[in-house]
Coordinates of C-alpha atoms and ligand atoms in Angstrom, one line a residue:
M1 CA 14.0 11.1 -40.6
D2 CA 11.1 10.0 -38.0
T3 CA 11.2 10.9 -34.6
I4 CA 12.8 8.1 -32.4
K5 CA 11.2 7.7 -28.9
A6 CA 12.5 6.0 -25.6
K7 CA 11.5 5.9 -22.1
A8 CA 12.6 4.5 -19.1
Y9 CA 10.8 3.7 -15.4
G10 CA 12.0 5.1 -12.2
K11 CA 13.5 2.8 -9.2
I12 CA 12.9 2.4 -5.7
I13 CA 15.5 0.6 -3.2
L14 CA 13.7 -1.6 -0.6
I15 CA 16.6 -2.0 1.4
G16 CA 20.5 -1.2 1.2
E17 CA 20.6 2.4 0.1
H18 CA 24.0 4.0 1.2
S19 CA 25.6 0.6 2.6
V20 CA 25.4 -0.4 -1.1
V21 CA 28.3 2.0 -1.8
Y22 CA 30.4 -0.1 0.5
G23 CA 29.7 -3.2 -1.4
K24 CA 27.0 -4.2 0.8
P25 CA 23.9 -5.9 -0.8
A26 CA 20.8 -3.9 -1.6
I27 CA 17.4 -4.9 -2.9
A28 CA 15.7 -2.7 -5.3
L29 CA 12.7 -2.6 -7.8
P30 CA 11.6 -0.5 -11.0
F31 CA 9.0 1.8 -10.2
K32 CA 6.6 1.9 -13.1
A33 CA 4.3 4.6 -11.9
T34 CA 6.7 7.2 -12.9
Q35 CA 8.4 7.5 -16.0
I36 CA 11.0 9.8 -18.3
D37 CA 10.0 9.9 -21.9
V38 CA 12.7 11.2 -24.7
E39 CA 12.2 12.0 -28.4
I40 CA 14.9 12.8 -30.9
K41 CA 15.0 14.2 -34.3
E42 CA 17.6 15.1 -36.7
S43 CA 18.2 19.0 -36.7
K44 CA 20.7 21.6 -38.0
V45 CA 21.9 22.4 -34.4
S46 CA 21.8 20.2 -31.1
L47 CA 19.1 21.4 -28.9
I48 CA 17.9 20.2 -25.3
D49 CA 14.0 20.7 -25.0
S50 CA 13.6 20.1 -21.0
K51 CA 11.6 21.5 -18.1
F52 CA 15.3 22.7 -16.4
F53 CA 16.6 24.0 -19.8
K54 CA 15.6 24.8 -23.3
G55 CA 18.6 25.6 -25.5
K56 CA 21.7 24.6 -27.2
L57 CA 23.3 21.4 -26.0
D58 CA 26.5 23.2 -25.7
E59 CA 25.0 25.5 -23.1
A60 CA 23.3 23.0 -21.1
P61 CA 23.7 23.9 -17.7
E62 CA 25.4 22.4 -14.8
L63 CA 22.4 20.1 -13.8
L64 CA 22.7 18.4 -17.4
Y65 CA 26.4 18.2 -17.3
G66 CA 26.4 14.5 -16.8
I67 CA 24.0 14.1 -19.8
R68 CA 26.2 16.3 -21.9
E69 CA 29.4 14.3 -21.2
M70 CA 27.3 11.1 -21.9
I71 CA 26.2 12.4 -25.4
R72 CA 29.6 13.6 -26.3
R73 CA 31.2 10.4 -25.5
I74 CA 28.7 8.3 -27.6
F75 CA 29.3 10.7 -30.5
E76 CA 33.0 10.2 -30.1
K77 CA 32.7 6.4 -30.2
Y78 CA 30.4 6.3 -33.2
K79 CA 32.2 9.0 -34.9
S80 CA 29.0 11.1 -35.6
D81 CA 28.6 14.7 -35.8
R82 CA 24.6 14.4 -36.6
K83 CA 22.6 16.9 -34.5
F84 CA 19.6 16.7 -33.3
V85 CA 16.9 18.0 -30.9
L86 CA 16.3 16.2 -27.7
T87 CA 13.1 16.3 -25.8
I88 CA 13.0 15.4 -22.2
K89 CA 9.6 14.9 -20.5
S90 CA 9.3 13.4 -17.0
T91 CA 7.0 12.3 -14.3
I92 CA 9.5 11.1 -12.2
P93 CA 10.1 13.7 -9.5
G94 CA 13.7 15.0 -9.5
E95 CA 16.4 14.5 -6.5
R96 CA 13.7 12.2 -4.5
G97 CA 15.5 8.8 -4.3
M98 CA 13.5 7.8 -7.5
G99 CA 16.2 7.3 -9.8
S100 CA 15.1 10.3 -12.0
S101 CA 18.7 11.0 -13.2
A102 CA 19.6 7.3 -14.0
A103 CA 16.2 7.1 -16.0
V104 CA 17.2 10.4 -17.8
S105 CA 20.3 9.0 -18.8
V106 CA 18.9 5.5 -19.5
A107 CA 16.4 6.7 -21.9
I108 CA 18.7 9.5 -23.7
A109 CA 21.4 6.5 -24.3
R110 CA 18.3 4.3 -25.9
A111 CA 17.3 6.9 -28.0
L112 CA 20.6 8.3 -29.2
L113 CA 21.9 4.7 -29.9
E114 CA 18.9 4.1 -32.1
F115 CA 18.9 7.4 -33.6
L116 CA 22.7 6.3 -34.7
G117 CA 21.6 2.9 -35.8
V118 CA 23.6 1.0 -33.1
S119 CA 22.1 -2.1 -31.6
Y120 CA 22.7 -2.4 -27.9
K121 CA 22.3 -4.5 -25.0
N122 CA 21.1 -3.6 -21.5
E123 CA 24.7 -3.7 -20.4
D124 CA 25.8 -1.3 -23.0
I125 CA 22.9 1.1 -21.8
A126 CA 24.0 0.6 -18.3
Q127 CA 27.8 1.7 -19.2
W128 CA 26.7 4.9 -21.0
A129 CA 24.3 6.1 -18.1
N130 CA 27.1 5.4 -15.7
I131 CA 29.0 8.1 -17.1
S132 CA 26.5 10.5 -16.5
E133 CA 25.6 9.1 -13.1
K134 CA 29.1 9.4 -11.7
I135 CA 29.2 13.2 -12.9
V136 CA 25.9 13.4 -11.2
H137 CA 26.5 11.5 -7.8
G138 CA 30.1 11.3 -7.6
N139 CA 30.6 7.5 -6.3
P140 CA 27.4 5.8 -7.4
S141 CA 27.2 2.2 -6.5
G142 CA 25.4 1.6 -9.9
I143 CA 22.3 0.1 -8.6
D144 CA 20.1 2.7 -10.0
V145 CA 21.3 2.5 -13.4
S146 CA 21.0 -1.4 -13.2
V147 CA 17.5 -1.5 -11.9
V148 CA 16.3 1.3 -14.4
S149 CA 18.1 -0.2 -17.4
N150 CA 17.1 -3.9 -16.8
E151 CA 13.5 -2.9 -15.5
M152 CA 13.5 -5.8 -12.9
S153 CA 14.0 -6.0 -9.4
L154 CA 17.4 -7.0 -8.3
Y155 CA 19.5 -8.1 -5.5
F156 CA 22.6 -6.1 -6.0
I157 CA 26.3 -6.1 -4.9
R158 CA 28.5 -3.4 -6.5
N159 CA 30.8 -4.9 -9.1
K160 CA 29.9 -8.3 -8.1
V161 CA 26.2 -9.3 -8.1
K162 CA 23.2 -8.3 -10.2
E163 CA 20.5 -11.0 -9.6
H164 CA 17.1 -10.9 -10.7
F165 CA 15.3 -11.2 -7.3
P166 CA 11.4 -11.3 -7.7
I167 CA 9.7 -9.5 -4.9
N168 CA 6.5 -11.5 -5.0
L169 CA 4.6 -10.6 -1.8
K170 CA 0.9 -10.5 -0.4
A171 CA 1.6 -6.7 0.9
Y172 CA 1.3 -3.3 -0.3
L173 CA 4.2 -0.9 -0.8
L174 CA 3.5 2.7 -0.1
V175 CA 5.7 5.3 -1.7
A176 CA 5.3 8.9 -0.4
D177 CA 7.0 12.1 -1.5
T178 CA 8.1 14.7 1.1
G179 CA 8.0 16.9 -1.9
I180 CA 11.8 18.2 -0.8
M181 CA 14.9 17.6 -2.9
G182 CA 17.2 15.0 -1.7
K183 CA 21.2 15.4 -1.8
T184 CA 22.3 12.4 -2.7
K185 CA 25.8 13.4 -3.7
E186 CA 26.1 15.5 -0.5
A187 CA 24.6 12.2 1.5
V188 CA 27.0 9.9 0.1
R189 CA 29.9 12.1 0.5
D190 CA 28.9 13.2 4.4
V191 CA 28.4 9.4 5.3
R192 CA 31.9 8.6 3.8
N193 CA 33.4 11.2 5.9
L194 CA 31.5 10.1 9.0
V195 CA 33.1 6.3 8.5
I196 CA 36.3 7.7 8.2
K197 CA 36.1 9.7 11.1
D198 CA 34.5 7.5 13.5
R199 CA 34.4 3.7 12.7
A200 CA 31.7 3.3 14.8
Y201 CA 29.3 4.0 11.7
L202 CA 30.7 1.2 10.0
D203 CA 28.6 -1.0 12.6
N204 CA 25.7 0.6 11.0
I205 CA 26.8 -0.1 7.5
D206 CA 27.3 -3.7 8.7
T207 CA 24.0 -4.0 10.7
L208 CA 22.4 -2.5 7.0
E209 CA 24.0 -5.6 5.3
R210 CA 22.4 -8.0 7.6
L211 CA 19.0 -6.5 7.3
A212 CA 19.5 -6.8 3.6
N213 CA 20.2 -10.3 3.6
R214 CA 17.2 -10.9 6.3
A215 CA 14.9 -8.8 3.9
R216 CA 15.9 -11.2 1.1
Q217 CA 15.1 -14.1 3.5
A218 CA 11.4 -12.4 4.7
I219 CA 10.6 -11.9 0.9
E220 CA 11.6 -15.8 0.1
A221 CA 9.6 -16.9 2.9
G222 CA 6.6 -14.6 2.0
D223 CA 6.9 -12.8 5.4
A224 CA 5.6 -9.6 5.2
V225 CA 5.5 -8.7 8.9
K226 CA 9.3 -9.9 9.2
L227 CA 10.1 -7.5 6.2
G228 CA 8.3 -4.6 7.8
Q229 CA 10.3 -5.0 11.0
V230 CA 13.5 -5.0 8.9
M231 CA 12.8 -2.0 7.0
T232 CA 12.1 0.2 10.3
H233 CA 15.4 -1.1 11.9
A234 CA 17.1 -0.2 8.5
H235 CA 15.4 3.4 8.9
Q236 CA 16.7 3.6 12.3
N237 CA 20.4 2.7 11.0
L238 CA 20.0 5.4 8.2
Q239 CA 19.0 7.9 11.1
K240 CA 22.4 7.2 12.5
L241 CA 24.1 7.9 9.3
T242 CA 22.6 11.1 9.2
V243 CA 20.9 10.6 5.9
S244 CA 17.2 11.0 6.8
S245 CA 15.3 14.2 7.7
K246 CA 12.6 15.3 9.8
E247 CA 10.0 15.2 7.2
L248 CA 11.0 11.8 6.1
D249 CA 10.9 10.7 10.0
D250 CA 7.5 12.1 10.1
L251 CA 6.4 10.1 7.2
V252 CA 7.7 7.1 8.8
N253 CA 6.1 7.6 12.1
L254 CA 2.7 8.6 10.6
S255 CA 2.9 5.3 8.7
L256 CA 3.7 3.1 11.5
A257 CA 0.9 4.9 13.6
N258 CA -1.6 3.8 10.7
G259 CA -1.0 0.1 10.5
A260 CA 2.2 0.0 8.9
L261 CA 4.2 -3.3 9.2
G262 CA 7.4 -1.3 8.7
A263 CA 8.4 1.9 7.0
K264 CA 12.0 3.7 5.9
M265 CA 13.4 6.3 3.9
T266 CA 14.5 5.4 0.2
G267 CA 17.5 6.2 -1.9
G268 CA 19.7 9.1 -1.0
G269 CA 17.4 10.9 1.7
R270 CA 17.8 14.0 3.2
G271 CA 14.6 14.8 1.7
G272 CA 13.0 12.5 -1.2
C273 CA 10.5 9.5 -0.8
M274 CA 9.7 7.3 2.2
I275 CA 8.3 3.7 1.9
S276 CA 5.9 1.6 4.0
L277 CA 4.4 -1.9 4.1
Y278 CA 1.0 -3.0 4.6
D279 CA -0.7 -6.1 5.0
S280 CA -4.1 -5.0 3.7
Q281 CA -5.2 -2.5 0.7
N282 CA -7.5 -1.1 2.9
K283 CA -4.7 -0.1 5.7
A284 CA -2.5 1.2 2.9
E285 CA -5.3 3.3 1.2
K286 CA -6.1 4.8 4.9
A287 CA -2.5 5.6 5.6
K288 CA -2.2 7.0 2.2
E289 CA -5.0 9.5 3.1
E290 CA -3.6 10.4 6.4
L291 CA -0.1 10.9 4.6
L292 CA -1.2 13.1 2.3
K293 CA -3.1 15.2 4.8
N294 CA 0.1 15.4 6.8
G295 CA 2.9 16.4 4.6
A296 CA 3.0 14.1 1.8
K297 CA 3.1 15.8 -1.6
D298 CA 2.3 12.7 -3.4
C299 CA 1.7 9.2 -2.8
W300 CA 1.9 5.7 -5.1
L301 CA 0.6 2.2 -3.8
L302 CA 2.0 -0.7 -5.5
Y303 CA 0.8 -4.4 -4.7
L304 CA 3.9 -6.6 -4.5
E305 CA 2.4 -10.0 -5.6
N306 CA 2.6 -10.6 -8.9
Ligands
MEV401 C1 20.7 6.2 -4.4 O1 19.5 6.0 -5.0 C2 21.4 5.3 -3.9 C3 22.9 5.5 -2.9 O2 22.9 4.1 -2.3 C4 23.6 5.8 -3.7 C5 24.3 4.7 -4.6 O3 23.8 3.6 -4.4 O4 24.9 5.1 -5.5 C6 22.4 6.5 -1.9

């Protein structure tokens, strides 16, 4: 049998991370500069070949428990005991708020369903990938899997709204990686503990809701300046929720000092990536150079007009 190939891209949350867990809106977009590629080939024993682990599927370590469980459930549903070698290659840095775990699950689910001769829709893939994400992240809102499986920008409210929302703006978005592994599961858990302990933190969640809606209005009005202000304001609220880090704050401040219209952390935080917005390519390129000289491990530039 031929090798089956599938891929999935990363994602970037423009606004609404963490508050999205509490049913507030978020806006996110696919991040096509990075991707996961998987290959599946029939074999006598089921094996995984990845950067993190090479060996028998049954012996895959905790890091891959989510994927193991998703695979087990797919084979159970389709009553198959076929064996395979699964090769995973990634250019999405792991645990950096770029949706690498969602993308791995989506790419594997796509490849496995094809391997089993099952036709599928994006929603089926999202359902399978969420099995893995629940194990990896505990209480995911589902935004990562939704954006990654649909490959389009979304305005998203947990279990309610999954609306294609075009982000068409004359502006440049810089994505900068601190190089530090984020800790989404812990960050989501800690925010939950803060909110339970002190209801004042719910004000930050409510503010993030208002900011996500303002970001939507700014994008619809083509107002990059407004969107930038909203992003920086969102970052301040995420700082109060304790999910930023010194490295993220440094990159935010450096971006703002180098002509950004606004800047914020993106994704789970406590490491991972920062995004900043510019009204010209020249400013964005200059800021990129500064960030790379001062701590960013990698930077990508996206033009938001399409
Ligand atoms: C992670 O990419 C985004 C968070 O809001 C968690 C979630 O939505 O599941 C931090």
